[in-house]
Amino acid sequence: MILAFLAIIAVLELARALPLVPAFQELAACSQHAMRLLARRGVSEWGKERALRILSGRMFMHSVRAGGLLVATASPLLGLLALNALLPEVDAFRTDWTSKLALMPLTLGYAALRWQVRRVRAR
């Protein structure tokens, strides 16, 4: 259970350190730009098609970046699951409900404490 707790703590710290939310915001902004472009009147269809081709490339790059950051954020849990699959005797990620019930307040408390510390430092 301690390995699961440490993996969740690592996920929380990575989520705070990596620009995960801004990456998804950039993707959403690019998508909104494409929707505004489609709604424009007075622009030729050829121009819209060309601009949409360029925007689709940008959206692809933003989605690859956001997906990569998401995988990087979840990598401690993915590593723990891989460790549990390779070495079942380690039992790193318990599946019984009592350990999950005990783990939940610990991780939520840590997340709340880290959020509060960041909020106090911002003042």
mmCIF file of C-alpha atoms in Angstrom:
data_model
loop_
_atom_site.group_PDB
_atom_site.id
_atom_site.type_symbol
_atom_site.label_atom_id
_atom_site.label_comp_id
_atom_site.label_asym_id
_atom_site.label_seq_id
_atom_site.Cartn_x
_atom_site.Cartn_y
_atom_site.Cartn_z
ATOM 1 C CA MET A 1 0.000 0.000 0.000
ATOM 2 C CA ILE A 2 2.898 2.361 0.651
ATOM 3 C CA LEU A 3 4.037 2.032 -2.962
ATOM 4 C CA ALA A 4 0.577 3.013 -4.180
ATOM 5 C CA PHE A 5 0.595 6.022 -1.850
ATOM 6 C CA LEU A 6 4.010 7.109 -3.107
ATOM 7 C CA ALA A 7 2.929 6.650 -6.730
ATOM 8 C CA ILE A 8 -0.158 8.812 -6.196
ATOM 9 C CA ILE A 9 1.970 11.457 -4.477
ATOM 10 C CA ALA A 10 4.326 11.402 -7.467
ATOM 11 C CA VAL A 11 1.348 11.828 -9.816
ATOM 12 C CA LEU A 12 0.121 14.808 -7.802
ATOM 13 C CA GLU A 13 3.556 16.426 -7.817
ATOM 14 C CA LEU A 14 3.966 15.840 -11.546
ATOM 15 C CA ALA A 15 0.527 17.304 -12.188
ATOM 16 C CA ARG A 16 1.571 20.435 -10.319
ATOM 17 C CA ALA A 17 4.982 20.678 -11.972
ATOM 18 C CA LEU A 18 4.102 19.933 -15.591
ATOM 19 C CA PRO A 19 2.138 22.413 -17.732
ATOM 20 C CA LEU A 20 -0.762 19.978 -18.150
ATOM 21 C CA VAL A 21 -3.681 22.408 -17.918
ATOM 22 C CA PRO A 22 -2.090 25.040 -20.211
ATOM 23 C CA ALA A 23 -1.457 22.339 -22.819
ATOM 24 C CA PHE A 24 -5.143 21.427 -22.889
ATOM 25 C CA GLN A 25 -6.083 25.123 -22.901
ATOM 26 C CA GLU A 26 -3.919 25.644 -26.005
ATOM 27 C CA LEU A 27 -5.661 22.714 -27.672
ATOM 28 C CA ALA A 28 -9.077 24.151 -26.813
ATOM 29 C CA ALA A 29 -8.071 27.606 -28.082
ATOM 30 C CA CYS A 30 -6.915 26.125 -31.379
ATOM 31 C CA SER A 31 -10.195 24.245 -31.693
ATOM 32 C CA GLN A 32 -12.189 27.405 -31.008
ATOM 33 C CA HIS A 33 -10.144 29.230 -33.631
ATOM 34 C CA ALA A 34 -11.044 26.569 -36.179
ATOM 35 C CA MET A 35 -14.732 26.836 -35.289
ATOM 36 C CA ARG A 36 -14.646 30.620 -35.667
ATOM 37 C CA LEU A 37 -12.947 30.206 -39.022
ATOM 38 C CA LEU A 38 -15.682 27.872 -40.245
ATOM 39 C CA ALA A 39 -18.376 30.336 -39.187
ATOM 40 C CA ARG A 40 -16.832 33.292 -41.038
ATOM 41 C CA ARG A 41 -18.653 34.662 -43.999
ATOM 42 C CA GLY A 42 -17.007 36.411 -46.877
ATOM 43 C CA VAL A 43 -14.047 34.044 -46.948
ATOM 44 C CA SER A 44 -13.625 31.740 -49.908
ATOM 45 C CA GLU A 45 -13.985 28.005 -49.401
ATOM 46 C CA TRP A 46 -10.475 27.509 -50.773
ATOM 47 C CA GLY A 47 -9.096 29.877 -48.118
ATOM 48 C CA LYS A 48 -11.037 28.124 -45.376
ATOM 49 C CA GLU A 49 -9.795 24.718 -46.513
ATOM 50 C CA ARG A 50 -6.207 25.881 -46.567
ATOM 51 C CA ALA A 51 -6.474 27.530 -43.148
ATOM 52 C CA LEU A 52 -8.185 24.452 -41.713
ATOM 53 C CA ARG A 53 -5.381 22.253 -43.017
ATOM 54 C CA ILE A 54 -2.869 24.411 -41.183
ATOM 55 C CA LEU A 55 -5.022 24.501 -38.046
ATOM 56 C CA SER A 56 -5.494 20.733 -38.095
ATOM 57 C CA GLY A 57 -1.719 20.311 -38.048
ATOM 58 C CA ARG A 58 -1.483 22.669 -35.093
ATOM 59 C CA MET A 59 -4.299 20.848 -33.295
ATOM 60 C CA PHE A 60 -2.517 17.553 -33.897
ATOM 61 C CA MET A 61 0.692 18.878 -32.369
ATOM 62 C CA HIS A 62 -1.166 20.351 -29.386
ATOM 63 C CA SER A 63 -3.017 17.077 -28.811
ATOM 64 C CA VAL A 64 0.211 15.059 -29.034
ATOM 65 C CA ARG A 65 1.839 17.404 -26.520
ATOM 66 C CA ALA A 66 -1.136 17.286 -24.150
ATOM 67 C CA GLY A 67 -1.368 13.506 -24.441
ATOM 68 C CA GLY A 68 2.361 13.121 -23.814
ATOM 69 C CA LEU A 69 2.129 15.302 -20.719
ATOM 70 C CA LEU A 70 -0.848 13.275 -19.528
ATOM 71 C CA VAL A 71 1.067 10.017 -19.964
ATOM 72 C CA ALA A 72 4.088 11.547 -18.226
ATOM 73 C CA THR A 73 1.869 12.611 -15.331
ATOM 74 C CA ALA A 74 0.348 9.135 -15.012
ATOM 75 C CA SER A 75 3.678 7.342 -15.464
ATOM 76 C CA PRO A 76 4.219 6.549 -11.740
ATOM 77 C CA LEU A 77 0.899 4.720 -11.583
ATOM 78 C CA LEU A 78 1.569 3.030 -14.921
ATOM 79 C CA GLY A 79 4.973 1.921 -13.640
ATOM 80 C CA LEU A 80 3.398 0.574 -10.479
ATOM 81 C CA LEU A 81 0.853 -1.394 -12.503
ATOM 82 C CA ALA A 82 3.649 -2.776 -14.691
ATOM 83 C CA LEU A 83 5.627 -3.746 -11.587
ATOM 84 C CA ASN A 84 2.582 -5.504 -10.185
ATOM 85 C CA ALA A 85 2.045 -7.379 -13.475
ATOM 86 C CA LEU A 86 5.693 -8.463 -13.717
ATOM 87 C CA LEU A 87 6.155 -9.353 -10.053
ATOM 88 C CA PRO A 88 2.805 -10.409 -8.570
ATOM 89 C CA GLU A 89 4.417 -11.296 -5.247
ATOM 90 C CA VAL A 90 5.197 -7.606 -4.656
ATOM 91 C CA ASP A 91 1.447 -6.836 -4.495
ATOM 92 C CA ALA A 92 2.226 -3.159 -4.950
ATOM 93 C CA PHE A 93 -1.265 -2.145 -5.926
ATOM 94 C CA ARG A 94 -3.729 -3.843 -3.621
ATOM 95 C CA THR A 95 -7.213 -4.291 -4.969
ATOM 96 C CA ASP A 96 -9.157 -4.884 -1.769
ATOM 97 C CA TRP A 97 -11.531 -2.119 -0.755
ATOM 98 C CA THR A 98 -10.086 -1.610 2.724
ATOM 99 C CA SER A 99 -6.694 -0.528 1.423
ATOM 100 C CA LYS A 100 -8.342 1.765 -1.127
ATOM 101 C CA LEU A 101 -10.511 3.202 1.626
ATOM 102 C CA ALA A 102 -7.446 3.845 3.777
ATOM 103 C CA LEU A 103 -5.508 5.314 0.861
ATOM 104 C CA MET A 104 -8.179 7.796 -0.176
ATOM 105 C CA PRO A 105 -8.084 10.166 2.843
ATOM 106 C CA LEU A 106 -4.296 10.070 2.909
ATOM 107 C CA THR A 107 -3.924 11.165 -0.708
ATOM 108 C CA LEU A 108 -6.780 13.673 -0.552
ATOM 109 C CA GLY A 109 -5.260 15.156 2.592
ATOM 110 C CA TYR A 110 -1.886 15.454 0.912
ATOM 111 C CA ALA A 111 -3.431 17.082 -2.169
ATOM 112 C CA ALA A 112 -5.376 19.564 -0.024
ATOM 113 C CA LEU A 113 -2.273 20.385 1.997
ATOM 114 C CA ARG A 114 -0.190 20.983 -1.146
ATOM 115 C CA TRP A 115 -2.947 23.155 -2.634
ATOM 116 C CA GLN A 116 -3.123 25.192 0.574
ATOM 117 C CA VAL A 117 0.662 25.635 0.683
ATOM 118 C CA ARG A 118 0.673 26.877 -2.914
ATOM 119 C CA ARG A 119 -2.180 29.257 -2.134
ATOM 120 C CA VAL A 120 -0.387 30.718 0.898
ATOM 121 C CA ARG A 121 2.847 31.174 -1.092
ATOM 122 C CA ALA A 122 0.978 33.048 -3.858
ATOM 123 C CA ARG A 123 -0.122 35.778 -1.446
#
